[in-house]
mmCIF file of C-alpha atoms and ligand atoms in Angstrom:
data_model
loop_
_atom_site.group_PDB
_atom_site.id
_atom_site.type_symbol
_atom_site.label_atom_id
_atom_site.label_comp_id
_atom_site.label_asym_id
_atom_site.label_seq_id
_atom_site.Cartn_x
_atom_site.Cartn_y
_atom_site.Cartn_z
ATOM 1 C CA MET T 262 17.060 -3.951 5.670
ATOM 2 C CA ALA T 263 14.712 -2.987 2.934
ATOM 3 C CA GLU T 264 15.827 -3.501 -0.722
ATOM 4 C CA VAL T 265 15.650 0.011 -2.217
ATOM 5 C CA VAL T 266 15.445 0.108 -5.989
ATOM 6 C CA VAL T 267 15.705 3.507 -7.657
ATOM 7 C CA VAL T 268 13.876 3.526 -10.977
ATOM 8 C CA ALA T 269 13.613 6.073 -13.773
ATOM 9 C CA ASP T 270 9.936 6.835 -13.269
ATOM 10 C CA LYS T 271 6.683 5.516 -11.802
ATOM 11 C CA GLU T 272 5.952 3.472 -14.885
ATOM 12 C CA ALA T 273 9.145 1.540 -14.405
ATOM 13 C CA ALA T 274 8.254 0.998 -10.757
ATOM 14 C CA GLY T 275 4.797 -0.209 -11.879
ATOM 15 C CA GLU T 276 6.374 -2.728 -14.279
ATOM 16 C CA LEU T 277 8.746 -4.128 -11.645
ATOM 17 C CA ALA T 278 5.997 -4.493 -9.050
ATOM 18 C CA ALA T 279 3.563 -5.965 -11.523
ATOM 19 C CA GLU T 280 6.192 -8.535 -12.738
ATOM 20 C CA SER T 281 6.634 -9.659 -9.124
ATOM 21 C CA ILE T 282 2.858 -9.849 -8.455
ATOM 22 C CA GLN T 283 2.183 -11.709 -11.709
ATOM 23 C CA ALA T 284 4.844 -14.256 -10.861
ATOM 24 C CA LEU T 285 3.157 -14.688 -7.471
ATOM 25 C CA ILE T 286 -0.206 -15.245 -9.065
ATOM 26 C CA ALA T 287 1.228 -17.752 -11.568
ATOM 27 C CA ALA T 288 2.734 -19.749 -8.684
ATOM 28 C CA LYS T 289 -0.281 -19.301 -6.389
ATOM 29 C CA PRO T 290 -3.524 -18.631 -8.307
ATOM 30 C CA ASP T 291 -5.460 -17.729 -5.131
ATOM 31 C CA ALA T 292 -2.759 -15.407 -3.930
ATOM 32 C CA VAL T 293 -3.810 -12.776 -1.318
ATOM 33 C CA LEU T 294 -2.910 -9.204 -2.420
ATOM 34 C CA GLY T 295 -2.790 -6.344 -0.018
ATOM 35 C CA LEU T 296 -4.228 -3.422 -1.919
ATOM 36 C CA ALA T 297 -3.429 0.238 -1.419
ATOM 37 C CA THR T 298 -5.272 3.317 -2.694
ATOM 38 C CA GLY T 299 -4.007 6.790 -3.395
ATOM 39 C CA SER T 300 -2.243 7.820 -6.616
ATOM 40 C CA THR T 301 1.006 5.884 -5.858
ATOM 41 C CA PRO T 302 -0.051 2.313 -6.676
ATOM 42 C CA LEU T 303 -1.918 3.220 -9.878
ATOM 43 C CA PRO T 304 0.954 2.421 -12.219
ATOM 44 C CA VAL T 305 1.213 -0.995 -10.594
ATOM 45 C CA TYR T 306 -2.393 -1.737 -11.305
ATOM 46 C CA ARG T 307 -2.177 -0.493 -14.863
ATOM 47 C CA ALA T 308 0.983 -2.562 -15.606
ATOM 48 C CA LEU T 309 -0.616 -5.657 -13.973
ATOM 49 C CA ALA T 310 -3.758 -5.292 -15.914
ATOM 50 C CA ARG T 311 -1.796 -5.154 -19.143
ATOM 51 C CA ARG T 312 0.409 -8.024 -18.213
ATOM 52 C CA VAL T 313 -2.299 -10.519 -17.070
ATOM 53 C CA ALA T 314 -4.309 -9.693 -20.264
ATOM 54 C CA ALA T 315 -1.282 -10.263 -22.534
ATOM 55 C CA ALA T 316 -0.335 -13.512 -20.833
ATOM 56 C CA GLY T 317 -3.831 -14.757 -20.208
ATOM 57 C CA THR T 318 -3.096 -15.160 -16.548
ATOM 58 C CA ASP T 319 -6.142 -16.545 -14.623
ATOM 59 C CA VAL T 320 -6.850 -14.080 -11.879
ATOM 60 C CA SER T 321 -10.338 -15.358 -11.052
ATOM 61 C CA HIS T 322 -9.134 -16.879 -7.765
ATOM 62 C CA VAL T 323 -6.968 -13.968 -6.568
ATOM 63 C CA ARG T 324 -8.093 -12.557 -3.255
ATOM 64 C CA GLY T 325 -7.569 -9.025 -2.026
ATOM 65 C CA TYR T 326 -7.696 -6.991 1.153
ATOM 66 C CA ALA T 327 -7.476 -3.138 0.999
ATOM 67 C CA LEU T 328 -5.583 -1.262 3.657
ATOM 68 C CA ASP T 329 -8.229 1.255 4.658
ATOM 69 C CA GLU T 330 -11.491 3.058 4.073
ATOM 70 C CA TYR T 331 -13.144 6.322 5.031
ATOM 71 C CA VAL T 332 -15.794 6.121 7.788
ATOM 72 C CA GLY T 333 -19.299 7.357 7.047
ATOM 73 C CA LEU T 334 -19.252 7.981 3.379
ATOM 74 C CA PRO T 335 -22.529 6.924 1.676
ATOM 75 C CA ALA T 336 -22.402 3.576 0.064
ATOM 76 C CA GLY T 337 -21.205 3.926 -3.534
ATOM 77 C CA HIS T 338 -19.568 7.333 -2.955
ATOM 78 C CA PRO T 339 -17.053 7.642 -5.860
ATOM 79 C CA GLU T 340 -14.172 8.476 -3.459
ATOM 80 C CA SER T 341 -14.865 5.647 -0.989
ATOM 81 C CA TYR T 342 -11.910 3.277 -1.128
ATOM 82 C CA ARG T 343 -14.390 0.471 -1.973
ATOM 83 C CA ALA T 344 -15.393 2.431 -5.171
ATOM 84 C CA VAL T 345 -11.748 3.307 -5.924
ATOM 85 C CA ILE T 346 -10.586 -0.360 -5.566
ATOM 86 C CA THR T 347 -13.482 -1.401 -7.818
ATOM 87 C CA ARG T 348 -12.691 1.151 -10.439
ATOM 88 C CA GLU T 349 -8.832 0.955 -10.402
ATOM 89 C CA VAL T 350 -8.204 -2.664 -9.532
ATOM 90 C CA VAL T 351 -11.112 -5.120 -9.682
ATOM 91 C CA GLU T 352 -12.560 -4.041 -13.069
ATOM 92 C CA PRO T 353 -9.315 -3.398 -15.043
ATOM 93 C CA LEU T 354 -7.787 -6.676 -13.862
ATOM 94 C CA GLY T 355 -10.979 -8.666 -14.087
ATOM 95 C CA LEU T 356 -10.765 -9.881 -10.478
ATOM 96 C CA THR T 357 -13.712 -11.652 -8.891
ATOM 97 C CA PRO T 358 -15.511 -8.866 -6.840
ATOM 98 C CA SER T 359 -16.633 -11.180 -4.006
ATOM 99 C CA LEU T 360 -13.012 -12.111 -3.283
ATOM 100 C CA ILE T 361 -11.917 -8.472 -2.862
ATOM 101 C CA HIS T 362 -12.415 -6.991 0.645
ATOM 102 C CA VAL T 363 -12.300 -3.420 1.897
ATOM 103 C CA PRO T 364 -12.815 -2.455 5.537
ATOM 104 C CA ASN T 365 -16.390 -1.586 6.144
ATOM 105 C CA GLY T 366 -16.721 2.136 6.973
ATOM 106 C CA ALA T 367 -20.475 2.069 7.542
ATOM 107 C CA ILE T 368 -21.345 3.760 10.842
ATOM 108 C CA ALA T 369 -23.979 1.159 11.849
ATOM 109 C CA THR T 370 -21.395 -1.658 12.111
ATOM 110 C CA ILE T 371 -18.214 0.361 12.755
ATOM 111 C CA GLU T 372 -17.693 -0.903 16.375
ATOM 112 C CA HIS T 373 -16.903 -4.377 15.222
ATOM 113 C CA ALA T 374 -15.736 -3.659 11.681
ATOM 114 C CA GLY T 375 -11.976 -3.705 12.685
ATOM 115 C CA ALA T 376 -12.285 -7.082 14.512
ATOM 116 C CA ASP T 377 -14.306 -8.553 11.587
ATOM 117 C CA TYR T 378 -11.621 -7.452 9.157
ATOM 118 C CA GLU T 379 -8.763 -8.875 11.177
ATOM 119 C CA LYS T 380 -10.642 -12.230 11.368
ATOM 120 C CA ALA T 381 -11.212 -12.263 7.591
ATOM 121 C CA ILE T 382 -7.530 -11.605 6.881
ATOM 122 C CA ALA T 383 -6.429 -14.335 9.360
ATOM 123 C CA GLU T 384 -8.922 -16.812 7.823
ATOM 124 C CA SER T 385 -7.549 -16.112 4.315
ATOM 125 C CA GLY T 386 -4.136 -17.378 5.489
ATOM 126 C CA GLY T 387 -2.624 -13.874 5.375
ATOM 127 C CA VAL T 388 -1.540 -11.387 2.811
ATOM 128 C CA ASP T 389 1.190 -12.525 0.419
ATOM 129 C CA VAL T 390 2.275 -9.142 -0.823
ATOM 130 C CA GLN T 391 1.198 -5.832 0.542
ATOM 131 C CA LEU T 392 1.422 -2.727 -1.663
ATOM 132 C CA LEU T 393 2.026 0.440 0.295
ATOM 133 C CA GLY T 394 2.295 4.179 -0.483
ATOM 134 C CA ILE T 395 3.391 6.677 2.096
ATOM 135 C CA GLY T 396 1.812 9.887 3.231
ATOM 136 C CA THR T 397 3.786 13.142 3.488
ATOM 137 C CA ASP T 398 3.619 12.767 7.306
ATOM 138 C CA GLY T 399 4.935 9.229 7.091
ATOM 139 C CA HIS T 400 1.614 7.409 7.428
ATOM 140 C CA ILE T 401 1.147 3.998 5.876
ATOM 141 C CA GLY T 402 -2.462 2.841 5.363
ATOM 142 C CA PHE T 403 -4.057 5.534 7.469
ATOM 143 C CA ASN T 404 -1.772 5.007 10.451
ATOM 144 C CA GLU T 405 -1.030 8.512 11.399
ATOM 145 C CA PRO T 406 2.127 9.462 13.526
ATOM 146 C CA GLY T 407 1.848 7.987 16.978
ATOM 147 C CA SER T 408 0.121 4.773 15.796
ATOM 148 C CA SER T 409 1.294 1.825 17.887
ATOM 149 C CA PHE T 410 3.418 -0.755 16.183
ATOM 150 C CA ALA T 411 1.055 -3.276 17.848
ATOM 151 C CA SER T 412 -2.042 -1.699 16.308
ATOM 152 C CA VAL T 413 -4.634 -3.774 14.407
ATOM 153 C CA THR T 414 -7.554 -2.671 12.178
ATOM 154 C CA ARG T 415 -9.439 0.083 13.960
ATOM 155 C CA VAL T 416 -10.899 3.560 13.593
ATOM 156 C CA LYS T 417 -8.527 6.511 13.467
ATOM 157 C CA THR T 418 -8.912 10.272 13.236
ATOM 158 C CA LEU T 419 -7.168 11.712 10.160
ATOM 159 C CA THR T 420 -4.601 14.483 10.737
ATOM 160 C CA GLU T 421 -5.404 17.886 9.276
ATOM 161 C CA GLN T 422 -2.444 17.430 6.887
ATOM 162 C CA THR T 423 -3.826 14.182 5.512
ATOM 163 C CA ARG T 424 -7.269 15.807 5.036
ATOM 164 C CA LYS T 425 -5.575 18.621 3.175
ATOM 165 C CA ASP T 426 -3.537 16.115 1.097
ATOM 166 C CA ASN T 427 -6.660 14.146 0.196
ATOM 167 C CA ALA T 428 -8.868 17.156 -0.440
ATOM 168 C CA ARG T 429 -7.898 16.865 -4.154
ATOM 169 C CA PHE T 430 -10.166 13.893 -4.479
ATOM 170 C CA PHE T 431 -13.187 15.695 -2.989
ATOM 171 C CA ALA T 432 -15.108 18.957 -3.724
ATOM 172 C CA SER T 433 -13.441 20.628 -0.737
ATOM 173 C CA GLU T 434 -11.345 19.864 2.381
ATOM 174 C CA ASP T 435 -14.510 19.958 4.489
ATOM 175 C CA ASP T 436 -15.876 17.034 2.450
ATOM 176 C CA VAL T 437 -12.893 14.798 3.365
ATOM 177 C CA PRO T 438 -14.126 12.503 6.205
ATOM 178 C CA MET T 439 -12.679 13.058 9.640
ATOM 179 C CA HIS T 440 -12.397 9.350 10.465
ATOM 180 C CA CYS T 441 -11.140 6.190 8.783
ATOM 181 C CA ILE T 442 -10.815 2.569 9.438
ATOM 182 C CA THR T 443 -7.358 1.221 8.694
ATOM 183 C CA GLN T 444 -5.264 -1.947 9.095
ATOM 184 C CA GLY T 445 -2.875 -1.425 11.958
ATOM 185 C CA LEU T 446 0.823 -1.445 11.760
ATOM 186 C CA SER T 447 0.914 -4.934 13.258
ATOM 187 C CA THR T 448 -1.568 -6.066 10.597
ATOM 188 C CA ILE T 449 0.625 -4.734 7.838
ATOM 189 C CA LEU T 450 3.694 -6.225 9.294
ATOM 190 C CA ARG T 451 2.049 -9.651 9.147
ATOM 191 C CA ALA T 452 2.006 -9.618 5.348
ATOM 192 C CA ARG T 453 4.788 -11.813 3.882
ATOM 193 C CA HIS T 454 6.217 -9.217 1.485
ATOM 194 C CA LEU T 455 5.915 -5.435 1.710
ATOM 195 C CA LEU T 456 6.214 -3.411 -1.581
ATOM 196 C CA LEU T 457 6.451 0.276 -0.716
ATOM 197 C CA LEU T 458 6.361 2.787 -3.526
ATOM 198 C CA ALA T 459 7.104 6.567 -3.453
ATOM 199 C CA PHE T 460 7.316 9.114 -6.205
ATOM 200 C CA GLY T 461 8.208 12.807 -6.218
ATOM 201 C CA GLU T 462 10.146 15.176 -4.106
ATOM 202 C CA GLY T 463 7.160 15.633 -1.755
ATOM 203 C CA LYS T 464 7.683 12.073 -0.454
ATOM 204 C CA ALA T 465 11.540 12.277 -0.031
ATOM 205 C CA GLU T 466 11.539 13.159 3.650
ATOM 206 C CA ALA T 467 8.860 10.656 4.638
ATOM 207 C CA LEU T 468 10.638 7.974 2.651
ATOM 208 C CA ALA T 469 14.049 8.695 4.112
ATOM 209 C CA GLY T 470 12.462 8.566 7.629
ATOM 210 C CA ALA T 471 10.819 5.244 6.873
ATOM 211 C CA VAL T 472 13.836 3.576 5.438
ATOM 212 C CA GLU T 473 16.699 5.097 7.492
ATOM 213 C CA GLY T 474 15.235 7.093 10.327
ATOM 214 C CA PRO T 475 14.855 5.943 13.878
ATOM 215 C CA VAL T 476 12.182 3.272 14.379
ATOM 216 C CA SER T 477 9.470 5.243 16.077
ATOM 217 C CA ALA T 478 5.710 5.298 16.331
ATOM 218 C CA SER T 479 6.117 9.081 15.470
ATOM 219 C CA ASN T 480 7.002 7.906 12.020
ATOM 220 C CA PRO T 481 4.659 5.038 11.161
ATOM 221 C CA GLY T 482 6.523 4.219 7.913
ATOM 222 C CA SER T 483 9.563 3.188 9.929
ATOM 223 C CA ALA T 484 7.687 0.087 10.973
ATOM 224 C CA ILE T 485 8.978 -1.411 7.727
ATOM 225 C CA GLN T 486 12.365 -1.706 9.321
ATOM 226 C CA LEU T 487 10.927 -4.426 11.543
ATOM 227 C CA HIS T 488 9.889 -6.587 8.508
ATOM 228 C CA PRO T 489 12.241 -9.196 7.049
ATOM 229 C CA HIS T 490 11.140 -8.775 3.343
ATOM 230 C CA VAL T 491 10.625 -5.258 2.143
ATOM 231 C CA THR T 492 11.095 -3.802 -1.353
ATOM 232 C CA VAL T 493 11.079 -0.058 -1.771
ATOM 233 C CA LEU T 494 10.572 1.249 -5.304
ATOM 234 C CA VAL T 495 11.293 4.901 -5.690
ATOM 235 C CA ASP T 496 12.041 7.502 -8.406
ATOM 236 C CA GLU T 497 15.121 9.762 -8.121
ATOM 237 C CA ALA T 498 13.126 12.607 -6.552
ATOM 238 C CA ALA T 499 11.651 10.438 -3.766
ATOM 239 C CA ALA T 500 15.099 8.880 -3.169
ATOM 240 C CA SER T 501 16.884 12.262 -2.917
ATOM 241 C CA LYS T 502 17.085 12.335 0.855
ATOM 242 C CA LEU T 503 18.385 8.753 1.347
ATOM 243 C CA ARG T 504 21.870 8.790 2.883
ATOM 244 C CA ASN T 505 22.847 5.279 1.834
ATOM 245 C CA ILE T 506 21.693 5.731 -1.801
ATOM 246 C CA ASP T 507 25.071 4.635 -3.285
ATOM 247 C CA TYR T 508 24.892 1.332 -1.424
ATOM 248 C CA TYR T 509 21.336 0.678 -2.570
ATOM 249 C CA ARG T 510 22.378 1.313 -6.217
ATOM 250 C CA TYR T 511 25.449 -0.960 -5.752
ATOM 251 C CA ALA T 512 23.471 -3.721 -4.128
ATOM 252 C CA TYR T 513 20.847 -3.681 -6.844
ATOM 253 C CA ALA T 514 23.492 -3.608 -9.636
ATOM 254 C CA HIS T 515 25.004 -6.739 -8.112
ATOM 255 C CA LYS T 516 21.778 -8.513 -7.205
ATOM 256 C CA PRO T 517 22.171 -12.220 -7.589
ATOM 257 C CA ALA T 518 20.404 -13.496 -10.756
ATOM 258 C CA TRP T 519 18.385 -16.039 -8.820
ATOM 259 C CA GLN T 520 17.028 -13.567 -6.294
ATOM 260 C CA LYS T 521 13.549 -12.211 -6.854
ATOM 261 C CA LEU T 522 12.228 -8.818 -5.694
HETATM 262 C C1 GLP L 864 -3.671 8.054 1.522
HETATM 263 C C2 GLP L 864 -3.809 6.538 1.741
HETATM 264 C C3 GLP L 864 -2.500 5.850 1.829
HETATM 265 C C4 GLP L 864 -1.659 6.403 0.751
HETATM 266 C C5 GLP L 864 -1.259 7.870 1.045
HETATM 267 C C6 GLP L 864 -0.494 8.508 -0.052
HETATM 268 O O1 GLP L 864 -4.246 8.874 2.478
HETATM 269 N N1 GLP L 864 -4.684 6.139 2.841
HETATM 270 O O2 GLP L 864 -2.673 4.433 1.683
HETATM 271 O O3 GLP L 864 -0.403 5.666 0.688
HETATM 272 O O4 GLP L 864 -2.411 8.595 1.441
HETATM 273 O O5 GLP L 864 -1.321 8.952 -1.120
HETATM 274 P P1 GLP L 864 -0.726 9.126 -2.562
HETATM 275 O O6 GLP L 864 -0.307 7.850 -3.050
HETATM 276 O O7 GLP L 864 -1.919 9.655 -3.396
HETATM 277 O O8 GLP L 864 0.327 10.104 -2.442
#
C-alpha cells in the first residue's frame, strides 16, 4: 500500500519531497525525474531549488520527462506545459534545458508524438521518481476517468470539469484547449517511485478514492494501488476523507530509521 504522510502544510510536503529527490540526485547525478505541472508540485520545486543551491548539488546531468501537454497551443504560449516546466522547474533549479522533455503537442506531428515520447522514456532507462498531483475528478497526468490502466502516451479529450478547473490559468474557459497529450497510466506505473501530493479539501474525495477506493478505470488515481512504491504527501484537509488515517499516522510515527520515503 501507499505510504501516506500527513504534513502540516504544502511547504512541509515540499521539503520532504525535495529532500528525497535531492538524495536521489546525489546518488545518481543523471537521475530521471518525472515532472508534473499544476499548482500542487510548486512547493517541491521551490524547496528543491533552495536545497540544491545551498548544497551546491550538481544538477547539470539531471534528466526530466513531463507528464503531459496541451495540444495545439502556439509554441511559447505561457500556459503550455513546456513553458510552465521551463519557468517553474528548469530555470529555478538550473537544469540543462536539452535534458528536459515535454510531450510535443504540436498538431503537425501529433499522430506519432505519443509513440516518440514512450520511446524517449524507455531509452532514458525509465523514470526514477514521478511527481503526481491529482485532479478533482481523480485524474493523474491528464488521464481522465475511464482511462485504461494499460494506456501509454496518447492524445485525450479533457473533461469539461478539467477545463473548468484549469480555466484559472487562461483568459477564459473557452481558451483552455480541448485536447491534451498525456503519459498513460501504464507509463506512469513504470516509474520506480511515485510521489503523489494533494492539498486542500477540494482534493479530499479524489485522494481517498485513489488511496482507498476500488481499483477502477473510473478513478484513474486508483492506479497507484497497483504500484509497489508510492508515497502520498497530504495536508490535513486533503487527508480528511481517508478512513485509515490513524494507521497511516501510526505507521509514519514508527517508521524505521533506515527506511527512506
Ligand atoms: C492538471 C494537470 C495534472 C494536475 C492536476 C491538478 O490538469 N494535468 O497533472 O495534477 O490538473 O492540478 P492542481 O495541482 O493545480 O490542482
